């Protein structure tokens, strides 16, 4: 199987339209010759050194990532900077780089749908609608109600392991049916979560003050909170993207953990709540 980079980019742009990305985002082809041949690709969440190592070891022609390498303006891509080093290594190896970020979050079959599917949610709708009545986040129903602890345990079993694990706010035995979710950092969406009447909100990167205020706002009731690792919450999308590409080229999903945290020390005692 052989395609040009131009063809692969067109397929990805059709699946995850760049026009649906947030205005602050930077998506699409980062480096590579549109006319170069692409026989194989590696899919990963982050464009970091260990992923570049893997791409070079596999000898792929294309690296597709979720997080942008050049999200904010830079004035140099010299090889003695972190971002410059990544770009220089990819260019020297003849590996193109493509990013699908908030456009992949919003798309049908994208990052949020992959997380919803992993939980077994049905009757999905957007948490925050976009132009085509689809957008960031999802709200859905569990096929059968379960406890908050059981849902957290399901996520822990099905997501890749991280040092953080799963953090939960709410009674372990509380029954939940309706789930709101946002893969990646989602503490800017609490108004939409409350409007959705969800029993629990599953997201990542919850900061102290937004999480505390969200719980106080409802008198320690619903929505309960499940806080995932940012990287782990987005990793399930890679398999979905691979399904789109496999009819056209060989695809490998990276299994390297690029979560920045490496270990956790549990508290030896519990404070009274």
mmCIF file with all atom_site columns, C-alpha atoms in Angstrom, residues 125-129 136-139 180-182 186-198 201 223:
data_model
loop_
_atom_site.group_PDB
_atom_site.id
_atom_site.type_symbol
_atom_site.label_atom_id
_atom_site.label_alt_id
_atom_site.label_comp_id
_atom_site.label_asym_id
_atom_site.label_entity_id
_atom_site.label_seq_id
_atom_site.pdbx_PDB_ins_code
_atom_site.Cartn_x
_atom_site.Cartn_y
_atom_site.Cartn_z
_atom_site.occupancy
_atom_site.B_iso_or_equiv
_atom_site.pdbx_formal_charge
_atom_site.auth_seq_id
_atom_site.auth_comp_id
_atom_site.auth_asym_id
_atom_site.auth_atom_id
_atom_site.pdbx_PDB_model_num
ATOM 1  C CA . UNK A 1 125 ? -24.879 14.132 22.199 1.00 0.00 ? 125 UNK A CA 1
ATOM 2  C CA . UNK A 1 126 ? -22.357 16.967 22.302 1.00 0.00 ? 126 UNK A CA 1
ATOM 3  C CA . UNK A 1 127 ? -21.636 18.593 25.637 1.00 0.00 ? 127 UNK A CA 1
ATOM 4  C CA . UNK A 1 128 ? -20.897 21.860 23.834 1.00 0.00 ? 128 UNK A CA 1
ATOM 5  C CA . UNK A 1 129 ? -22.271 22.041 20.285 1.00 0.00 ? 129 UNK A CA 1
ATOM 6  C CA . UNK A 1 136 ? -16.432 19.413 22.256 1.00 0.00 ? 136 UNK A CA 1
ATOM 7  C CA . UNK A 1 137 ? -17.306 16.844 24.908 1.00 0.00 ? 137 UNK A CA 1
ATOM 8  C CA . UNK A 1 138 ? -20.094 14.272 25.025 1.00 0.00 ? 138 UNK A CA 1
ATOM 9  C CA . UNK A 1 139 ? -23.070 13.379 27.181 1.00 0.00 ? 139 UNK A CA 1
ATOM 10 C CA . UNK A 1 180 ? -20.730 13.952 30.737 1.00 0.00 ? 180 UNK A CA 1
ATOM 11 C CA . UNK A 1 181 ? -17.165 13.769 29.485 1.00 0.00 ? 181 UNK A CA 1
ATOM 12 C CA . UNK A 1 182 ? -14.426 15.808 27.912 1.00 0.00 ? 182 UNK A CA 1
ATOM 13 C CA . UNK A 1 186 ? -12.148 20.037 30.735 1.00 0.00 ? 186 UNK A CA 1
ATOM 14 C CA . UNK A 1 187 ? -12.554 22.291 33.761 1.00 0.00 ? 187 UNK A CA 1
ATOM 15 C CA . UNK A 1 188 ? -13.695 25.187 31.573 1.00 0.00 ? 188 UNK A CA 1
ATOM 16 C CA . UNK A 1 189 ? -16.957 23.364 30.767 1.00 0.00 ? 189 UNK A CA 1
ATOM 17 C CA . UNK A 1 190 ? -18.632 23.124 34.165 1.00 0.00 ? 190 UNK A CA 1
ATOM 18 C CA . UNK A 1 191 ? -21.563 25.351 33.130 1.00 0.00 ? 191 UNK A CA 1
ATOM 19 C CA . UNK A 1 192 ? -22.333 22.994 30.247 1.00 0.00 ? 192 UNK A CA 1
ATOM 20 C CA . UNK A 1 193 ? -21.896 19.978 32.534 1.00 0.00 ? 193 UNK A CA 1
ATOM 21 C CA . UNK A 1 194 ? -24.428 21.338 35.024 1.00 0.00 ? 194 UNK A CA 1
ATOM 22 C CA . UNK A 1 195 ? -26.853 22.146 32.207 1.00 0.00 ? 195 UNK A CA 1
ATOM 23 C CA . UNK A 1 196 ? -26.580 18.560 30.961 1.00 0.00 ? 196 UNK A CA 1
ATOM 24 C CA . UNK A 1 197 ? -27.925 17.177 34.256 1.00 0.00 ? 197 UNK A CA 1
ATOM 25 C CA . UNK A 1 198 ? -25.218 14.498 34.197 1.00 0.00 ? 198 UNK A CA 1
ATOM 26 C CA . UNK A 1 201 ? -18.305 14.380 34.792 1.00 0.00 ? 201 UNK A CA 1
ATOM 27 C CA . UNK A 1 223 ? -22.321 15.973 39.137 1.00 0.00 ? 223 UNK A CA 1
#
